[in-house]
Coordinates of C-alpha atoms and ligand atoms in Angstrom, one line a residue:
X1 CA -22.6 -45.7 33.9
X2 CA -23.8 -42.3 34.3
X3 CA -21.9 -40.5 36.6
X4 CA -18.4 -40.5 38.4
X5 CA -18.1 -38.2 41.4
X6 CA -14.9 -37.6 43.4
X7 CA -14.3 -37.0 46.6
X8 CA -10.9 -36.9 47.2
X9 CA -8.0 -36.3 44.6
X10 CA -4.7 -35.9 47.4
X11 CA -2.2 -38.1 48.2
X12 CA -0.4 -40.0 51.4
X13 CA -0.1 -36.6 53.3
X14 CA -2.7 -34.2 53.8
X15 CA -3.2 -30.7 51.9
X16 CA -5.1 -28.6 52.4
X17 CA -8.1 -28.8 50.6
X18 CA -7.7 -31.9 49.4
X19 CA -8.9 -35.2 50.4
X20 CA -7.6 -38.2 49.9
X21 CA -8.3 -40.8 47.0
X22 CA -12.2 -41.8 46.7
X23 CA -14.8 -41.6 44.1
X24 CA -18.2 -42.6 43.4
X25 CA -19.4 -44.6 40.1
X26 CA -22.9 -44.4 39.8
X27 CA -24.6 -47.4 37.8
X28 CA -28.1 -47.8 37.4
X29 CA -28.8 -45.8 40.6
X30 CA -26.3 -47.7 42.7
X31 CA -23.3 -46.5 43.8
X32 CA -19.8 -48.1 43.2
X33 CA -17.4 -46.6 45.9
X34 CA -13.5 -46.8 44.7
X35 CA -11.1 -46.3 46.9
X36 CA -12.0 -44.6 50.3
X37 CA -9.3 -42.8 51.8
X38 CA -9.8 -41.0 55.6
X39 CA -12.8 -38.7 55.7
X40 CA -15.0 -40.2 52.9
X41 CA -18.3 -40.9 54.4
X42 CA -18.2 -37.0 55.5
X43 CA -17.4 -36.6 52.0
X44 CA -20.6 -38.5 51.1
X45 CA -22.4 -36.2 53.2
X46 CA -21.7 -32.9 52.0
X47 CA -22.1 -34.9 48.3
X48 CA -25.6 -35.8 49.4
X49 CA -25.0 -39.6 48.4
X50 CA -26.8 -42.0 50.2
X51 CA -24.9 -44.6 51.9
X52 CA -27.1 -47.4 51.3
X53 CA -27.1 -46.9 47.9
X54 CA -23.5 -48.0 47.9
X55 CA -23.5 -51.6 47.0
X56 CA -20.2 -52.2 45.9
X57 CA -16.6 -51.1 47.2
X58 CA -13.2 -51.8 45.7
X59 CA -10.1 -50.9 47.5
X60 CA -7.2 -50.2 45.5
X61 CA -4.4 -51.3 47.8
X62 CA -3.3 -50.8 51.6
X63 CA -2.1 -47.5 51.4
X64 CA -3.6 -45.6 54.3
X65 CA -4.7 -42.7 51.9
X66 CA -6.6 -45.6 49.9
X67 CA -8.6 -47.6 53.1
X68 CA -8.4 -45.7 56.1
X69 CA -12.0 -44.0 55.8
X70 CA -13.4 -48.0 55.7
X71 CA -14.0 -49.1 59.1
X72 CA -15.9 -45.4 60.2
X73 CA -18.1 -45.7 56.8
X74 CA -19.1 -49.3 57.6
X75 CA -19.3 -48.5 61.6
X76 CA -21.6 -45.7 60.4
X77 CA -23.5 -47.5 57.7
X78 CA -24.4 -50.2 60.9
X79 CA -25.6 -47.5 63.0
X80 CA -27.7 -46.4 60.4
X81 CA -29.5 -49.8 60.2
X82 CA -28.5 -51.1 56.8
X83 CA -29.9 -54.4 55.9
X84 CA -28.2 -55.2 52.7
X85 CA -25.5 -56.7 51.8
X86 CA -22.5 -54.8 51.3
X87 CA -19.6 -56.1 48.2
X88 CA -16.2 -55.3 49.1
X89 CA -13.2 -56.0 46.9
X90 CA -9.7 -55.3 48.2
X91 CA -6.2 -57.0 49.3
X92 CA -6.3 -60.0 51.4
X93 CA -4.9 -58.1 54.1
X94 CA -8.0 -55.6 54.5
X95 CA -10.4 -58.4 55.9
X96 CA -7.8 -59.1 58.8
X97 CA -7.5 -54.8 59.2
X98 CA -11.8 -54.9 59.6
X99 CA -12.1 -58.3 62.0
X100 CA -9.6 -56.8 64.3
X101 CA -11.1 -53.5 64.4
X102 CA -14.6 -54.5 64.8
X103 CA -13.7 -57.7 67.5
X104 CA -11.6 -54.7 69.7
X105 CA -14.1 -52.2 69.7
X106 CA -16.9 -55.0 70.1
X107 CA -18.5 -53.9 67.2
X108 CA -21.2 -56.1 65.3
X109 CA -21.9 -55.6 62.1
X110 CA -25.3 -57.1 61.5
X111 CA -25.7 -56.5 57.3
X112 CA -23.5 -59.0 55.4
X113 CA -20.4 -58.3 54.1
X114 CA -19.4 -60.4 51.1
X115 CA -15.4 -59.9 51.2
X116 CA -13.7 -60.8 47.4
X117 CA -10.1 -61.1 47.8
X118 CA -8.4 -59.9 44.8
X119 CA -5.0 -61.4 44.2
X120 CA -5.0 -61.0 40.2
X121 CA -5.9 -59.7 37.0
X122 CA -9.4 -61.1 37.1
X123 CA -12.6 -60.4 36.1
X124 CA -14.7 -59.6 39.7
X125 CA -18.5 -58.7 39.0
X126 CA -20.4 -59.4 35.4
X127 CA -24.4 -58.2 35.0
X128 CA -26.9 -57.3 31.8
X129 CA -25.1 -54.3 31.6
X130 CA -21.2 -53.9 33.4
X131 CA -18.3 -56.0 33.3
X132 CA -16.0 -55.0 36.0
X133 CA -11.9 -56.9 36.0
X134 CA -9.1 -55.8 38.4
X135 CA -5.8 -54.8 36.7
X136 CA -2.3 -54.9 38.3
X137 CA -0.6 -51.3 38.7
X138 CA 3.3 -51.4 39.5
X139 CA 3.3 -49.9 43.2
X140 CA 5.2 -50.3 46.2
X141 CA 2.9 -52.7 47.9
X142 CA 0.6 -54.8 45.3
X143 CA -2.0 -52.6 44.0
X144 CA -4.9 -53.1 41.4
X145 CA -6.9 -50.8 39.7
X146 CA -10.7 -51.1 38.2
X147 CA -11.9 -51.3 34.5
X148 CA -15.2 -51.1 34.3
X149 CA -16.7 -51.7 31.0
X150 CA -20.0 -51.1 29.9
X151 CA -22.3 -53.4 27.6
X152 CA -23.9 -52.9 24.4
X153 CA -26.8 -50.2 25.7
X154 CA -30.4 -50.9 24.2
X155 CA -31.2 -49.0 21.0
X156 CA -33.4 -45.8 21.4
X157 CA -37.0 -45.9 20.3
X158 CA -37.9 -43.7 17.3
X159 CA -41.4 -42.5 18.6
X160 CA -42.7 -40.7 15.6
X161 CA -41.7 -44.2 13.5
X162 CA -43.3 -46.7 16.2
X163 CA -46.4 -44.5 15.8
X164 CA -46.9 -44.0 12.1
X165 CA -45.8 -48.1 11.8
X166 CA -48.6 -48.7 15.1
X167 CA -46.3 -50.9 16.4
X168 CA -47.9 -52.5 19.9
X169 CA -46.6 -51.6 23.0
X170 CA -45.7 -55.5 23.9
X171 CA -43.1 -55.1 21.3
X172 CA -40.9 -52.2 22.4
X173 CA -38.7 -54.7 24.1
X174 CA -38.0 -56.7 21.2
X175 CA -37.1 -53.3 19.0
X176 CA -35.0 -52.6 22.2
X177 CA -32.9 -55.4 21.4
X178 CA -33.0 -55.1 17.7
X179 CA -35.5 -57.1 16.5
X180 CA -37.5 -56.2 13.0
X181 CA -41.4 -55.6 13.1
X182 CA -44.0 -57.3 11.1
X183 CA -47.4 -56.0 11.2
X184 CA -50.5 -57.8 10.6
X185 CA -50.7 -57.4 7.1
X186 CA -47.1 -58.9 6.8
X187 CA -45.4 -55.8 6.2
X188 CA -41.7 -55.9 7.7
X189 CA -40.1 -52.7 9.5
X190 CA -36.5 -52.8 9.6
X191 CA -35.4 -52.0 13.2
X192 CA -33.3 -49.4 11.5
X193 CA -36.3 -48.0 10.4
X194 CA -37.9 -47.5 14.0
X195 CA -35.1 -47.1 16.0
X196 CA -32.1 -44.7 16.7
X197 CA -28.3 -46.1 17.4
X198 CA -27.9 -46.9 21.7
X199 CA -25.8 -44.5 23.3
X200 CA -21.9 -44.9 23.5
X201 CA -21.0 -47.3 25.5
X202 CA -18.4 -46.1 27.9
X203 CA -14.8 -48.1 29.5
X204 CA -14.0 -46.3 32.6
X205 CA -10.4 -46.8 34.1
X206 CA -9.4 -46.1 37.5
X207 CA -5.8 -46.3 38.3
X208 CA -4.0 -45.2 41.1
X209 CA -1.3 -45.2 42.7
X210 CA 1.4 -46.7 39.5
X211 CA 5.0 -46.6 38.0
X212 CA 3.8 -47.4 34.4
X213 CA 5.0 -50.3 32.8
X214 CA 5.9 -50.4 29.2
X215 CA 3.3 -52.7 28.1
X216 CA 0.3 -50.9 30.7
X217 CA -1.4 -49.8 27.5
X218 CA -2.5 -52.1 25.8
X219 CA -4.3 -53.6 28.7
X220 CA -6.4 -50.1 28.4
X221 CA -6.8 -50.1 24.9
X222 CA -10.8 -49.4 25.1
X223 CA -11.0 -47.1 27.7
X224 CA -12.6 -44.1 26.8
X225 CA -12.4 -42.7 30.4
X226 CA -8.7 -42.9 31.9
X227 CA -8.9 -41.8 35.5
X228 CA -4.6 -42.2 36.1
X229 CA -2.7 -40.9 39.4
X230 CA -0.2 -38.1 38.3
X231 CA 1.4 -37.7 42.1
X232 CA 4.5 -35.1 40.6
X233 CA 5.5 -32.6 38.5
X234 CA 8.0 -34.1 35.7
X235 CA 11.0 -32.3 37.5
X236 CA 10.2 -34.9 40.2
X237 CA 10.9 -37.8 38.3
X238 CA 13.5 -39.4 40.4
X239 CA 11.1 -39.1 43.0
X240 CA 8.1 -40.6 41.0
X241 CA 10.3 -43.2 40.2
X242 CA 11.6 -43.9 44.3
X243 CA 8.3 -44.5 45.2
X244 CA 6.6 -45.8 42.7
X245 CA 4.1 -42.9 41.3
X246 CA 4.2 -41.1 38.0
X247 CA 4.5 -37.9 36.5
X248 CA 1.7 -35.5 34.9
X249 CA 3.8 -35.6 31.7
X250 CA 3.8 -39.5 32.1
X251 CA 0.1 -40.3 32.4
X252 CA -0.4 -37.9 29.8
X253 CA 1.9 -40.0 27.7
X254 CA 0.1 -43.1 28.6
X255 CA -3.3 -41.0 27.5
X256 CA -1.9 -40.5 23.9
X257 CA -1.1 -44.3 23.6
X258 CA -4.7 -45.0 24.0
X259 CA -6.2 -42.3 22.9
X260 CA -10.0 -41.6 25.9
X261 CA -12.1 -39.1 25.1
X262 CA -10.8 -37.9 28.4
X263 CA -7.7 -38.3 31.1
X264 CA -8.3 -37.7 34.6
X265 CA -5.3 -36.5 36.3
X266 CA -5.5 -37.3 40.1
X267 CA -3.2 -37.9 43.7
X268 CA -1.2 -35.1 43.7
X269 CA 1.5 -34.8 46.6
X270 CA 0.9 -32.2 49.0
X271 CA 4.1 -30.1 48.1
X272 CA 2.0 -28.5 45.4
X273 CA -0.6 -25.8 46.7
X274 CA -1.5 -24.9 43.2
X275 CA -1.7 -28.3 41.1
X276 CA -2.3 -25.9 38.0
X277 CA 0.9 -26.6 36.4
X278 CA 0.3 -30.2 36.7
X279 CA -2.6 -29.6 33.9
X280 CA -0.7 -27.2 32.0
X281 CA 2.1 -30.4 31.8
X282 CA -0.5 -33.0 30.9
X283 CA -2.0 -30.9 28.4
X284 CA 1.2 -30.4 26.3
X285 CA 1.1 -33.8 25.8
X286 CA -2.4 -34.6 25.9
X287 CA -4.8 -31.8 25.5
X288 CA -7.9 -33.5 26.8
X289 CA -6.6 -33.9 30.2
X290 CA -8.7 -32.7 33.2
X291 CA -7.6 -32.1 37.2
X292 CA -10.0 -34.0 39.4
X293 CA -10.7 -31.8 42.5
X294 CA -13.3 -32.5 45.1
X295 CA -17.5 -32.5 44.1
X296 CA -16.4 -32.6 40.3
X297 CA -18.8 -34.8 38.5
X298 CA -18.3 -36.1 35.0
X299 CA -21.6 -36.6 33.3
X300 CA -20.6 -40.0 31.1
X301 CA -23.5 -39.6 28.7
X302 CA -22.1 -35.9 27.8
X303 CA -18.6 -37.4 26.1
Ligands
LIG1 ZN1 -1.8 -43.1 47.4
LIG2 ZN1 0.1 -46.1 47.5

């Protein structure tokens, strides 16, 4: 994973300012689009990100502010002439929200969507290099988030090493991987030896909107990256609690069970003009806690 990108860190009404909740996971130059609340694919725009680079989307639940931006960004990724297959993950329901919408406005879309209905914890996309499950949040209306865990990344080539050991250029795969060298003359080069550790391997979270549970965290033990709504203040915990959100203090305390190098606080309610204090909370409890706001980028292979 090397970059996440947000787009939209507001909440069911609108503020100004703030957009509602969607993000961008880039993976090997393609573009993993969480969440995609009204407004996004203008969001896109002023982010410069290509629309057909997005190959997946997951949808966090049926929340207006989660799905509403959906049938404009696919409308719009038609009239653009895409050609390849688009991945969409969401609730059952969102498949009957699209048909209607494209069979009233007699709209065909002429790419292939390849619709995944996600109805539990499961895992929903494995490759070389990402391992992607759903998680169940506590919400008014049955809501998942994303874990998206990356694999073992190759070891880095030592180039002084290779070169004093003249190891052939066929063979950088295999050192890649981990494999010792033996010259011609039968002399053996421990992998160690010509190789640097891979790069950290990062567990990205994204969960919205969520009452936590008692037991959440240990189904987040080995995320390094915790992206967790934090919708009110702490002095609105009988609110949180009504409909189903959580507090700044709370995600903050969920942060200190597991312990990411980061906690990205996110979906605040439009009551708050200045979402300031809603750091200054987090961070008593959790120091390394951030406030997602639109066009911030976090740079994986920095942490
Ligand atoms: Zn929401
Ligand atoms: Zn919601």
């Amino acid at each position: 994973m090397e970059k996440l990108i947000i787009l939209g860190c507001g909440s069911a009404l609108p503020a100004s300012g703030r957009n509602p909740t969607s993000q961008v996971l880039e993976h090997n130059g393609k573009y993993f689009l969480i969440d995609c609340g009204e407004g996004t694919q203008s969001r896109l725009r002023e982010n410069k990100l290509s629309f057909d680079k997005i190959t997946h989307i997951f949808i966090s639940h049926l929340h207006g502010d989660h799905y509403l931006g959906l049938p404009g960004l696919i409308s719009s990724m038609q009239l653009l002439g895409r050609i390849k297959d688009l991945n969409l993950y969401g609730p059952p329901g969102l498949w009957d929200i699209l048909e209607l919408q494209f069979k009233l406005s007699n709209s065909r879309i002429s790419f292939t969507i390849n619709f995944h209905s996600i109805e539990e914890e499961t895992e929903l996309l494995n490759t070389d290099s990402l391992l992607i499950r759903s998680i169940e949040l506590n919400h008014r209306i049955k809501c998942f988030g994303f874990i998206f865990f990356e694999k073992e990344k190759p070891r880095r080539i030592n180039g002084e090493a290779v070169k004093n050991a003249e190891v052939p250029h066929f063979f950088m795969e295999n050192l890649r991987k981990g494999d010792d060298f033996i010259n011609t003359l039968s002399k053996v080069y421990a992998n160690s030896e010509l190789t640097f550790s891979p790069k950290k391997s990062h567990v990205y979270a994204f969960c919205s909107d969520n009452r936590i549970k008692n037991t959440f965290h240990k189904k987040l033990k080995d995320v390094t990256v915790l992206y967790h709504e934090s919708t009110f203040l702490h002095s609105e915990l009988a609110r949180a609690k009504r409909t189903f959100h959580t507090t700044a203090k709370e995600a903050a305390e969920l942060a200190l069970k597991i312990k990411p190098d980061l906690l990205v606080l996110s979906h605040y309610s439009a009551r708050y003009s200045d979402i300031g204090p809603i750091l200054i909370e987090a961070k008593k409890v959790y120091p390394k806690s951030i406030l997602a706001k639109e066009k911030l980028i976090i740079d994986f292979s920095k942490l």
